[in-house]
Coordinates of C-alpha atoms in Angstrom, one line a residue:
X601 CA -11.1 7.3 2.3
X602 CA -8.2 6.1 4.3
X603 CA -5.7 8.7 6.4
X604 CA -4.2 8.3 9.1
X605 CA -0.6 7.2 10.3
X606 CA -0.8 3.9 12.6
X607 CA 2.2 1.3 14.3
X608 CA 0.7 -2.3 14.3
X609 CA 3.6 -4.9 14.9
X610 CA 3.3 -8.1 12.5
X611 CA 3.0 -11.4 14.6
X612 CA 5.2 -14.4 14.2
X613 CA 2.8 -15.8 11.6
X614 CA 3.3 -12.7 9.1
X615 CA -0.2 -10.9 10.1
X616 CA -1.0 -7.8 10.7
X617 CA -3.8 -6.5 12.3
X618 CA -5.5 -3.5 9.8
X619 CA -6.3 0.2 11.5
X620 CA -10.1 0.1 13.4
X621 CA -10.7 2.9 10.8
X622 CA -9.7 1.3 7.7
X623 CA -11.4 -2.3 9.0
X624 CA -14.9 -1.7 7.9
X625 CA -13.7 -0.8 4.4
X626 CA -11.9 -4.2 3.7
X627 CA -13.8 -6.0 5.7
X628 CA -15.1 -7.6 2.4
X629 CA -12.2 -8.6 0.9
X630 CA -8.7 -6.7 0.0
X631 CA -5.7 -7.1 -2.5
X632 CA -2.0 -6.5 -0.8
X633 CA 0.6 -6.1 -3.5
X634 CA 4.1 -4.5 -4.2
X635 CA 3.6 -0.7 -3.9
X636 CA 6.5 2.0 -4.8
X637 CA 9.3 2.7 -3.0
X638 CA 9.4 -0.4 -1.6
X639 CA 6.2 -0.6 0.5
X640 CA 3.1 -2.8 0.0
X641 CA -0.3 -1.3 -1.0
X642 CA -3.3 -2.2 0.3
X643 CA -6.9 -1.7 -1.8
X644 CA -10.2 -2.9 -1.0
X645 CA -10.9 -5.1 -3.7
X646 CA -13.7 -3.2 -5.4
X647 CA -10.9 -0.6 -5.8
X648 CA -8.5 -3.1 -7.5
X649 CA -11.2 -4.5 -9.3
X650 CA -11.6 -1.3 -10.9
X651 CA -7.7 -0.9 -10.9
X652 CA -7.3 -3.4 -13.1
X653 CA -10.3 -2.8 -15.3
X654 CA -8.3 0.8 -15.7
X655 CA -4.8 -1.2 -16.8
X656 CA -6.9 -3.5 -19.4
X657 CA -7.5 -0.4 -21.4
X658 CA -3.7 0.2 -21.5
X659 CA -1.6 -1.1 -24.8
X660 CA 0.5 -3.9 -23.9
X661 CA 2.4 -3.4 -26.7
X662 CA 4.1 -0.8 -24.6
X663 CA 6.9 -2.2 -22.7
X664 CA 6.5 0.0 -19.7
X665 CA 2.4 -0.8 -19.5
X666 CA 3.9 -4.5 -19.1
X667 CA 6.4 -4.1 -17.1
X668 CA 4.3 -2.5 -14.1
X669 CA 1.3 -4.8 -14.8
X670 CA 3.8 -7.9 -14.6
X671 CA 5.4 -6.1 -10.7
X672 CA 2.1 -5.4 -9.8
X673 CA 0.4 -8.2 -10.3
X674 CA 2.6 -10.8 -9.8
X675 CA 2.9 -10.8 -6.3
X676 CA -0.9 -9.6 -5.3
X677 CA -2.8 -11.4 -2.8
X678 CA -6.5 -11.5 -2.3
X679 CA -7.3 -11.9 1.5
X680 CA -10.0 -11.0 3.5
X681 CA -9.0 -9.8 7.0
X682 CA -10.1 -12.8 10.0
X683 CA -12.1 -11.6 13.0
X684 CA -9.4 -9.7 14.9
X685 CA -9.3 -7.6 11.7
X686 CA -5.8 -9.1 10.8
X687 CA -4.9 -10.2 7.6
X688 CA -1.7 -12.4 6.2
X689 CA 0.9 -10.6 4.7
X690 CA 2.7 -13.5 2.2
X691 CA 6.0 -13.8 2.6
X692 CA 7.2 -12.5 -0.9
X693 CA 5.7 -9.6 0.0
X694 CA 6.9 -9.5 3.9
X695 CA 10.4 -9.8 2.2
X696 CA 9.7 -6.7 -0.9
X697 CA 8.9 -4.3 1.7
X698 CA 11.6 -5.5 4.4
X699 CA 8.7 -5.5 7.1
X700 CA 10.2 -6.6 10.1
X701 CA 7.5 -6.6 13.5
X702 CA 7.6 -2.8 13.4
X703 CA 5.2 -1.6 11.1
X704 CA 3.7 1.7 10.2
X705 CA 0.7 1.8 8.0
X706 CA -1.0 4.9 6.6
X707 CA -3.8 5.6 5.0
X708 CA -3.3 7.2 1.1
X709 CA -6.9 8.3 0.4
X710 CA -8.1 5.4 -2.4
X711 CA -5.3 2.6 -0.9
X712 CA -3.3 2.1 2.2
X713 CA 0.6 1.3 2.8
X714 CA 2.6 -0.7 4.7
X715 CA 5.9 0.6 5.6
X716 CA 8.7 -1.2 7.6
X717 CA 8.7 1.6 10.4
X718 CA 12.2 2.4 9.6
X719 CA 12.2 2.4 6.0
X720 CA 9.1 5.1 6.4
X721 CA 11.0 7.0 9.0
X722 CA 14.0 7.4 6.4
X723 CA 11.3 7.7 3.5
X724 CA 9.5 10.8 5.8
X725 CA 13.1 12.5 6.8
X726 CA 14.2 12.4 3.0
X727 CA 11.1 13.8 1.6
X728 CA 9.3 16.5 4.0
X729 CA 11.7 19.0 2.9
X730 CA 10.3 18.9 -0.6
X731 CA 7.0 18.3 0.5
X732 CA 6.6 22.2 1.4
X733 CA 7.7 23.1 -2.2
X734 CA 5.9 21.1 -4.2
X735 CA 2.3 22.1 -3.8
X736 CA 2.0 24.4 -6.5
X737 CA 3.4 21.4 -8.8
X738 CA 1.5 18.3 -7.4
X739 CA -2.0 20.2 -6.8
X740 CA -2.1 23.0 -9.7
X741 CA -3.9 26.0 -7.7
X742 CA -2.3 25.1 -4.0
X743 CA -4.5 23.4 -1.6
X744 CA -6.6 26.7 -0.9

């Protein structure tokens, strides 16, 4: 499982060196791709694998089901992370998520995201006031 909140700065190349935590986890390979809300998401590649396997039992008659897949997909890269732990983030995707050398990344549970440290900041500010009345709504019971 992946938690956490972490600041890694992306080097002049477009990499970015991956939590210690999360390294051991995608050490063995890992899809980046376009997330929501304008951040990338970050899967260990048995999780995409089984990702996708999940979206081939969707209708693609459904112009929705094709739209996402087509988003998602189009822009995901398989890499696997060098010795330092860092992997490549491509361009396309650098440019998606406006990730300029300040980066936070968090962990998600299943996936991880990277956030352009303001953009999250923003993201954080505009959203923790509805994060203490949603519980009953996003986790039916409450947490306890």
């Amino acid at each position: 499982m992946f938690l956490g909140t972490y600041t890694p700065r992306l080097d002049e190349k477009g990499r970015l060196a991956l939590p210690a935590k999360f390294r051991d986890k995608l050490a063995g390979g890992l899809v980046i791709t376009r997330g929501q809300e304008h951040c990338l998401y970050v899967f260990a590649m048995t999780d995409f694998e089984q990702l996708t396997a999940q979206m081939s039992n969707t209708p693609v008659t459904n112009r929705a089901v094709r739209n996402f897949q087509r988003v998602l997909l189009s822009a995901a890269s398989d890499e696997i992370p060098d010795k330092q732990g860092r992997v490549t983030i491509p361009a396309v995707l650098r440019e998606y998520a406006g990730l300029s050398k300040e980066c936070t990344v968090i962990g998600t549970g299943n996936r991880v995201e990277v956030w352009d440290t303001a953009a999250w900041n923003d993201f954080l500010a505009a959203t923790e006031d509805d994060f203490a009345d949603q519980g009953e709504e996003v986790i039916p019971g409450g947490l306890f």
